[in-house]
Amino acid sequence: MGQLYVAVDFGSTFTKAVAVDAASGALVARAESRTTIGTDVMDGWLACRTALLEADQAVAKADVLACSSAGGGLRIAVVGNEELVTAEAGRRVALSSGGRVVAVVSGGLTATSLKALRADRPDVVLLLGGTDGGNSAVIEQAAAVLAKYRWRRPVVAAGNVESQGLIASTLGDADVPYVLADNVVPEIGLFAPDSARAAIREMFLAHVIGGKNLSKDPGFARLVRAATPDVVLRGVEVLAGLHGDVAVVDVGGATTDVHSVIELDPEDANLGREVVATHPVTRTVEGDLGMRWSAVPVVAAGIESGLVADDPLLREAAERRHADPSYLPDSADEATYDERLATIAITVALRRHAGRQRVVFGPSGRVIERSGKDLREVDLLVGSGGVLRHNGPDVAARILGAVGTGALEEGWLVPTAARTTVDTDYVLAGVGLLAEVDLVAATGLARGIAGCHRHAVGSSHRWRRCDEQPGEAGGSGTR
């Protein structure tokens, strides 16, 4: 084997690393270790490196790229004008940038709301307000409040471009770290997140990752290129280049994340009723849908959506998992409860991400109205998370094959005929990291993802990996 890349993901629970052949993008080896937040996160990486070296000594000379969600990941607060427009756009930008939205302040910023904002402890404030040439008072006043009360955490200003000069002088004179970006809503109905997304990444690298006290080793900050969810979304973009429209759902212990990259149909815009336009590249995070910490609300969501009947035994199983997040199923019945929880979490998360189509009656008569993103023509649905990766392919087939349950009757715009696969080797983060330095290697690594356990939604047919052992099963319900 020749030159290698090593891609490392410092996760909240586990640190994962993959060694990749630089020429072909082939996966050479993978390793994982508990993330050592209690001591130094680099300890977990060094354990992974030792394991990779045992597989291939070329790892010693490999270029190492890393992403991180350790220590709580990237916490973003959105400060905007009208909640339905700029604050909602900011929430979407924050999620697509790999952040977790910890606060949304609409209608401007005051001394009182700033006090609450401090309590939410954001790593970055995303400052929005006004279309280009429109309202400038709200974003300028928010900048003035941050300056007056000596805000010291990074600010990304991505509102009315005509306010940029004043915002720069206001924040700069007060020594508030800031970056200016293009307006995320330059006009009503237009959503332009890319500039703000890049600015958030810049602030994450310059001010955030080194300030979480995760490592005393300065090499940690040099290794990390971005927040993990941002990198995964970039990996999904590479995957979409190979397969067309793609959606990825990652079910963990506390949250279920959905990423999607699709080609939008311009004709569909006439059916929407949203002031912030749908974007081809999207990430959502459902903080109430998870396999352990959030198991109890998963059951509630399943009952509310009609996916399951109220079952006392399922509720008790969810309570056990909430009480002991490290719990692993110790019987066939408990494994079945994990499967049921995962099915609910993934189905509900995809529904929330995708949106819905309804027939409404207005002055002009019967009208089809849509909200959210239409994923019905997604070509490939990728699953990730412990319950999918550590159990047999039949379990994944049943879970991912159930996402279309009730969709036609209730108007949910979820995948209905997609091929499905599981990111068994957890390489999507690696694909995203490599895409920034070597697109050929990234594409080669991405090709391996669709070689995992494949079947069609709503079908029992599947293809088995060449290295899959019959009856593979196992265990975890978390990432």
Coordinates of N, CA, C and O in Angstrom, one line a residue, residues 79 225 270:
V79 N -29.5 35.3 16.4 CA -30.2 36.6 16.7 C -30.7 37.2 15.4 O -29.9 37.6 14.5
R225 N -10.4 20.2 11.4 CA -10.7 21.1 10.2 C -12.1 21.7 10.3 O -12.4 22.7 9.7
N270 N -43.9 26.6 -6.8 CA -45.2 27.2 -6.9 C -46.2 26.6 -5.9 O -47.2 27.1 -5.6

